[in-house]
């Protein structure tokens, strides 16, 4: 069974702190996608990681991919309230690139 | 490029009724996906189209569900004889077939409530 496990599932933190979200997956994919979802809204693409060792940064967020370990991380630096959302990692499966999703990490950042 | 659009955004229906949702992908995106998301969970894959061909269907897609993509443009997802368990957000995504990234762009979703 294909699985995506995110850790933690829920994270409450103070503004200004750093933290890392971990994504373990069981597929043999060479790539992985990170999405953000605000309550009641759709999914917004954050990062597309296309190879082993890929690292991408956008503002206070940085994502990395280790395909050998089947592990991706999303690091938050000096968190701000606007980053409060649910974050999903999703590796694709098969030649159709359908995405396999975990339960997401709900992040709450308190002022 | 106006993004992926979905219609309606919200649908409330009584159990047993049929509903149909529409998705308009980004122009020239030949790949189109339908996902379903229930509250507090990640999305689940339902079906995939490449141009007008439906190439993959999830086991989640029971006989009550049918999807089409005539002419390889917009797509429709129909649910017959709705059940309360069908209540969810139905998400459509499109992807360009020529881009190496195969990144999927999501629409705003259709929230279905079955009473």
Tab-separated table of C-alpha atoms in Angstrom:
chain	number	residue	atom	x	y	z
A	1	UNK	CA	0.000	0.000	0.000
A	2	UNK	CA	1.317	3.419	-0.942
A	3	UNK	CA	1.689	5.683	2.065
A	4	UNK	CA	2.623	9.241	2.841
A	5	UNK	CA	3.245	10.060	6.470
A	6	UNK	CA	3.742	13.572	7.732
A	7	UNK	CA	5.114	14.426	11.124
A	8	UNK	CA	3.814	16.190	13.075
A	9	UNK	CA	0.146	16.239	12.122
A	10	UNK	CA	-0.447	19.303	14.247
A	11	UNK	CA	1.974	22.012	15.263
A	12	UNK	CA	1.355	25.099	17.337
A	13	UNK	CA	4.280	27.452	17.614
A	14	UNK	CA	5.184	30.988	18.480
A	15	UNK	CA	6.156	33.606	15.961
A	16	UNK	CA	9.883	33.856	15.441
A	17	UNK	CA	10.594	30.173	16.059
A	18	UNK	CA	12.041	27.617	13.638
A	19	UNK	CA	10.600	24.205	12.945
A	20	UNK	CA	10.715	21.334	10.464
A	21	UNK	CA	7.907	19.228	9.038
A	22	UNK	CA	8.878	15.742	7.908
A	23	UNK	CA	7.358	13.770	5.046
A	24	UNK	CA	8.068	10.063	4.628
A	25	UNK	CA	6.663	8.229	1.620
A	26	UNK	CA	6.671	4.699	0.286
A	27	UNK	CA	6.598	5.286	-3.465
A	28	UNK	CA	9.715	5.090	-5.624
A	29	UNK	CA	9.141	8.529	-7.062
A	30	UNK	CA	12.006	10.759	-8.137
A	31	UNK	CA	10.076	13.919	-7.284
A	32	UNK	CA	7.750	15.432	-4.723
A	33	UNK	CA	5.390	18.392	-4.422
A	34	UNK	CA	4.484	20.567	-1.448
A	35	UNK	CA	1.150	22.349	-1.241
A	36	UNK	CA	-0.442	24.788	1.174
A	37	UNK	CA	-4.141	24.838	2.031
A	38	UNK	CA	-5.941	27.570	3.967
A	39	UNK	CA	-9.180	26.636	5.770
A	40	UNK	CA	-12.020	26.069	3.334
A	41	UNK	CA	-9.794	26.845	0.361
A	42	UNK	CA	-8.123	24.890	-2.384
A	43	UNK	CA	-4.504	23.835	-2.731
A	44	UNK	CA	-1.709	26.232	-3.578
A	45	UNK	CA	1.535	24.891	-4.995
A	46	UNK	CA	4.573	25.771	-2.889
A	47	UNK	CA	7.497	23.704	-4.131
A	48	UNK	CA	8.262	21.275	-6.917
A	49	UNK	CA	11.251	19.087	-6.045
A	50	UNK	CA	12.420	17.231	-9.107
A	51	UNK	CA	15.479	15.238	-8.091
A	52	UNK	CA	17.417	13.716	-5.234
A	53	UNK	CA	19.107	16.416	-3.213
A	54	UNK	CA	16.848	19.174	-4.537
A	55	UNK	CA	16.512	22.153	-2.235
A	56	UNK	CA	14.195	25.093	-2.842
A	57	UNK	CA	13.554	28.204	-0.778
A	58	UNK	CA	10.802	30.769	-0.868
A	59	UNK	CA	10.808	33.397	1.839
A	60	UNK	CA	10.751	31.707	5.249
A	61	UNK	CA	10.107	28.245	3.810
A	62	UNK	CA	12.713	25.799	2.536
A	63	UNK	CA	12.019	22.326	1.174
A	64	UNK	CA	14.399	19.470	0.473
A	65	UNK	CA	14.172	16.009	-1.002
A	66	UNK	CA	16.114	12.793	-0.330
A	67	UNK	CA	14.745	10.183	-2.709
A	68	UNK	CA	16.990	7.440	-1.373
A	69	UNK	CA	15.606	7.856	2.131
A	70	UNK	CA	12.132	8.659	0.689
A	71	UNK	CA	12.098	11.725	2.893
A	72	UNK	CA	11.263	15.342	2.296
A	73	UNK	CA	11.414	18.184	4.780
A	74	UNK	CA	9.779	21.590	4.957
A	75	UNK	CA	11.691	23.970	7.186
A	76	UNK	CA	10.135	27.114	8.591
A	77	UNK	CA	12.466	29.910	9.645
A	78	UNK	CA	11.361	32.679	12.018
A	79	UNK	CA	7.694	31.799	11.651
A	80	UNK	CA	5.103	34.520	11.137
A	81	UNK	CA	1.330	34.316	11.641
A	82	UNK	CA	0.643	34.410	7.886
A	83	UNK	CA	2.215	30.975	7.517
A	84	UNK	CA	-0.623	29.407	9.512
A	85	UNK	CA	-2.184	26.795	7.192
A	86	UNK	CA	-2.209	23.068	6.485
A	87	UNK	CA	0.789	21.811	4.531
A	88	UNK	CA	0.724	18.704	2.374
A	89	UNK	CA	3.500	16.767	0.729
A	90	UNK	CA	2.558	14.648	-2.272
A	91	UNK	CA	4.745	12.319	-4.288
A	92	UNK	CA	3.361	11.208	-7.648
A	93	UNK	CA	2.625	7.617	-8.566
A	94	UNK	CA	2.950	5.971	-11.940
A	95	UNK	CA	3.251	7.420	-15.400
A	96	UNK	CA	0.077	9.453	-14.948
A	97	UNK	CA	1.649	11.354	-12.062
A	98	UNK	CA	-1.423	11.104	-9.854
A	99	UNK	CA	-0.545	12.541	-6.469
A	100	UNK	CA	-0.539	10.479	-3.284
A	101	UNK	CA	-1.375	12.546	-0.206
A	102	UNK	CA	-0.811	12.324	3.494
A	103	UNK	CA	-3.096	13.753	6.148
A	104	UNK	CA	-1.254	17.059	6.119
A	105	UNK	CA	0.359	19.087	8.892
A	106	UNK	CA	-1.833	21.750	10.438
A	107	UNK	CA	0.375	24.628	11.459
A	108	UNK	CA	-0.806	27.339	13.842
A	109	UNK	CA	1.518	30.237	14.503
A	110	UNK	CA	0.617	32.408	17.450
A	111	UNK	CA	1.547	36.063	17.539
B	1	UNK	CA	-4.180	32.386	-18.026
B	2	UNK	CA	-7.105	32.518	-15.648
B	3	UNK	CA	-6.359	29.347	-13.746
B	4	UNK	CA	-8.489	26.272	-13.212
B	5	UNK	CA	-12.146	27.039	-12.603
B	6	UNK	CA	-14.858	24.848	-11.133
B	7	UNK	CA	-18.600	25.210	-11.049
B	8	UNK	CA	-20.564	25.270	-8.861
B	9	UNK	CA	-18.496	26.227	-5.839
B	10	UNK	CA	-21.083	24.855	-3.441
B	11	UNK	CA	-23.834	22.292	-3.905
B	12	UNK	CA	-26.371	21.114	-1.378
B	13	UNK	CA	-28.473	18.175	-2.463
B	14	UNK	CA	-30.762	15.605	-0.940
B	15	UNK	CA	-29.768	11.991	-0.721
B	16	UNK	CA	-30.675	10.097	-3.847
B	17	UNK	CA	-30.400	13.069	-6.206
B	18	UNK	CA	-27.914	13.290	-9.064
B	19	UNK	CA	-25.329	16.065	-9.229
B	20	UNK	CA	-22.882	17.176	-11.888
B	21	UNK	CA	-19.770	19.283	-11.451
B	22	UNK	CA	-17.768	21.054	-14.110
B	23	UNK	CA	-14.053	21.789	-14.336
B	24	UNK	CA	-12.383	24.091	-16.853
B	25	UNK	CA	-8.623	23.473	-16.879
B	26	UNK	CA	-5.937	25.937	-17.780
B	27	UNK	CA	-5.912	26.391	-21.522
B	28	UNK	CA	-3.720	23.859	-23.354
B	29	UNK	CA	-3.231	21.673	-20.289
B	30	UNK	CA	-3.844	18.184	-21.617
B	31	UNK	CA	-3.736	16.425	-18.252
B	32	UNK	CA	-6.740	16.678	-15.919
B	33	UNK	CA	-7.265	15.097	-12.508
B	34	UNK	CA	-10.178	14.799	-10.111
B	35	UNK	CA	-9.573	14.394	-6.383
B	36	UNK	CA	-11.911	14.235	-3.405
B	37	UNK	CA	-11.120	15.648	0.032
B	38	UNK	CA	-13.089	15.091	3.205
B	39	UNK	CA	-12.763	17.300	6.260
B	40	UNK	CA	-9.427	16.974	8.017
B	41	UNK	CA	-7.984	14.582	5.452
B	42	UNK	CA	-5.694	14.853	2.475
B	43	UNK	CA	-7.110	14.609	-1.031
B	44	UNK	CA	-7.734	11.227	-2.635
B	45	UNK	CA	-7.269	10.563	-6.329
B	46	UNK	CA	-10.442	9.774	-8.263
B	47	UNK	CA	-9.662	9.808	-11.971
B	48	UNK	CA	-7.271	11.072	-14.643
B	49	UNK	CA	-7.724	12.256	-18.228
B	50	UNK	CA	-5.134	12.810	-20.876
B	51	UNK	CA	-6.840	14.893	-23.510
B	52	UNK	CA	-10.264	13.252	-23.926
B	53	UNK	CA	-9.169	9.778	-22.812
B	54	UNK	CA	-9.905	8.626	-19.278
B	55	UNK	CA	-6.750	6.677	-18.533
B	56	UNK	CA	-7.079	5.855	-14.857
B	57	UNK	CA	-9.855	5.455	-12.315
B	58	UNK	CA	-9.485	4.871	-8.608
B	59	UNK	CA	-11.255	2.031	-6.871
B	60	UNK	CA	-12.916	4.839	-4.897
B	61	UNK	CA	-14.873	5.685	-8.023
B	62	UNK	CA	-17.937	3.497	-7.645
B	63	UNK	CA	-20.443	2.824	-10.410
B	64	UNK	CA	-22.393	5.860	-9.255
B	65	UNK	CA	-19.574	8.135	-10.365
B	66	UNK	CA	-18.854	8.966	-13.974
B	67	UNK	CA	-16.500	11.479	-15.503
B	68	UNK	CA	-16.078	12.794	-19.014
B	69	UNK	CA	-13.838	15.165	-20.873
B	70	UNK	CA	-15.332	15.667	-24.299
B	71	UNK	CA	-12.974	17.160	-26.863
B	72	UNK	CA	-10.214	17.257	-24.294
B	73	UNK	CA	-11.261	20.597	-22.856
B	74	UNK	CA	-13.590	20.924	-19.843
B	75	UNK	CA	-14.492	17.921	-17.728
B	76	UNK	CA	-17.610	16.886	-15.844
B	77	UNK	CA	-17.980	14.637	-12.824
B	78	UNK	CA	-21.432	13.201	-12.194
B	79	UNK	CA	-22.577	11.444	-9.052
B	80	UNK	CA	-25.806	9.492	-9.314
B	81	UNK	CA	-28.028	8.612	-6.365
B	82	UNK	CA	-25.952	10.639	-3.931
B	83	UNK	CA	-25.279	9.311	-0.448
B	84	UNK	CA	-24.295	11.186	2.697
B	85	UNK	CA	-20.819	9.685	2.418
B	86	UNK	CA	-20.343	11.589	-0.830
B	87	UNK	CA	-20.203	14.871	1.097
B	88	UNK	CA	-16.751	16.260	0.424
B	89	UNK	CA	-14.763	18.849	-1.487
B	90	UNK	CA	-14.254	17.784	-5.104
B	91	UNK	CA	-11.057	19.199	-6.527
B	92	UNK	CA	-9.977	19.418	-10.131
B	93	UNK	CA	-6.375	19.929	-11.201
B	94	UNK	CA	-4.715	20.350	-14.572
B	95	UNK	CA	-1.155	19.906	-15.717
B	96	UNK	CA	0.716	20.662	-18.922
B	97	UNK	CA	1.826	17.507	-20.651
B	98	UNK	CA	4.963	19.085	-22.072
B	99	UNK	CA	6.463	20.481	-18.884
B	100	UNK	CA	8.966	18.209	-17.169
B	101	UNK	CA	7.688	19.189	-13.743
B	102	UNK	CA	4.152	17.783	-14.297
B	103	UNK	CA	3.089	20.286	-11.664
B	104	UNK	CA	-0.647	20.182	-10.962
B	105	UNK	CA	-2.637	23.395	-10.620
B	106	UNK	CA	-5.786	23.126	-8.572
B	107	UNK	CA	-9.146	24.796	-8.980
B	108	UNK	CA	-11.127	26.294	-6.080
B	109	UNK	CA	-13.098	23.073	-5.593
B	110	UNK	CA	-16.785	22.212	-5.380
B	111	UNK	CA	-18.055	21.578	-1.882
B	112	UNK	CA	-20.849	19.005	-1.897
B	113	UNK	CA	-23.191	18.547	1.036
B	114	UNK	CA	-25.648	15.665	0.893
B	115	UNK	CA	-28.508	15.964	3.377
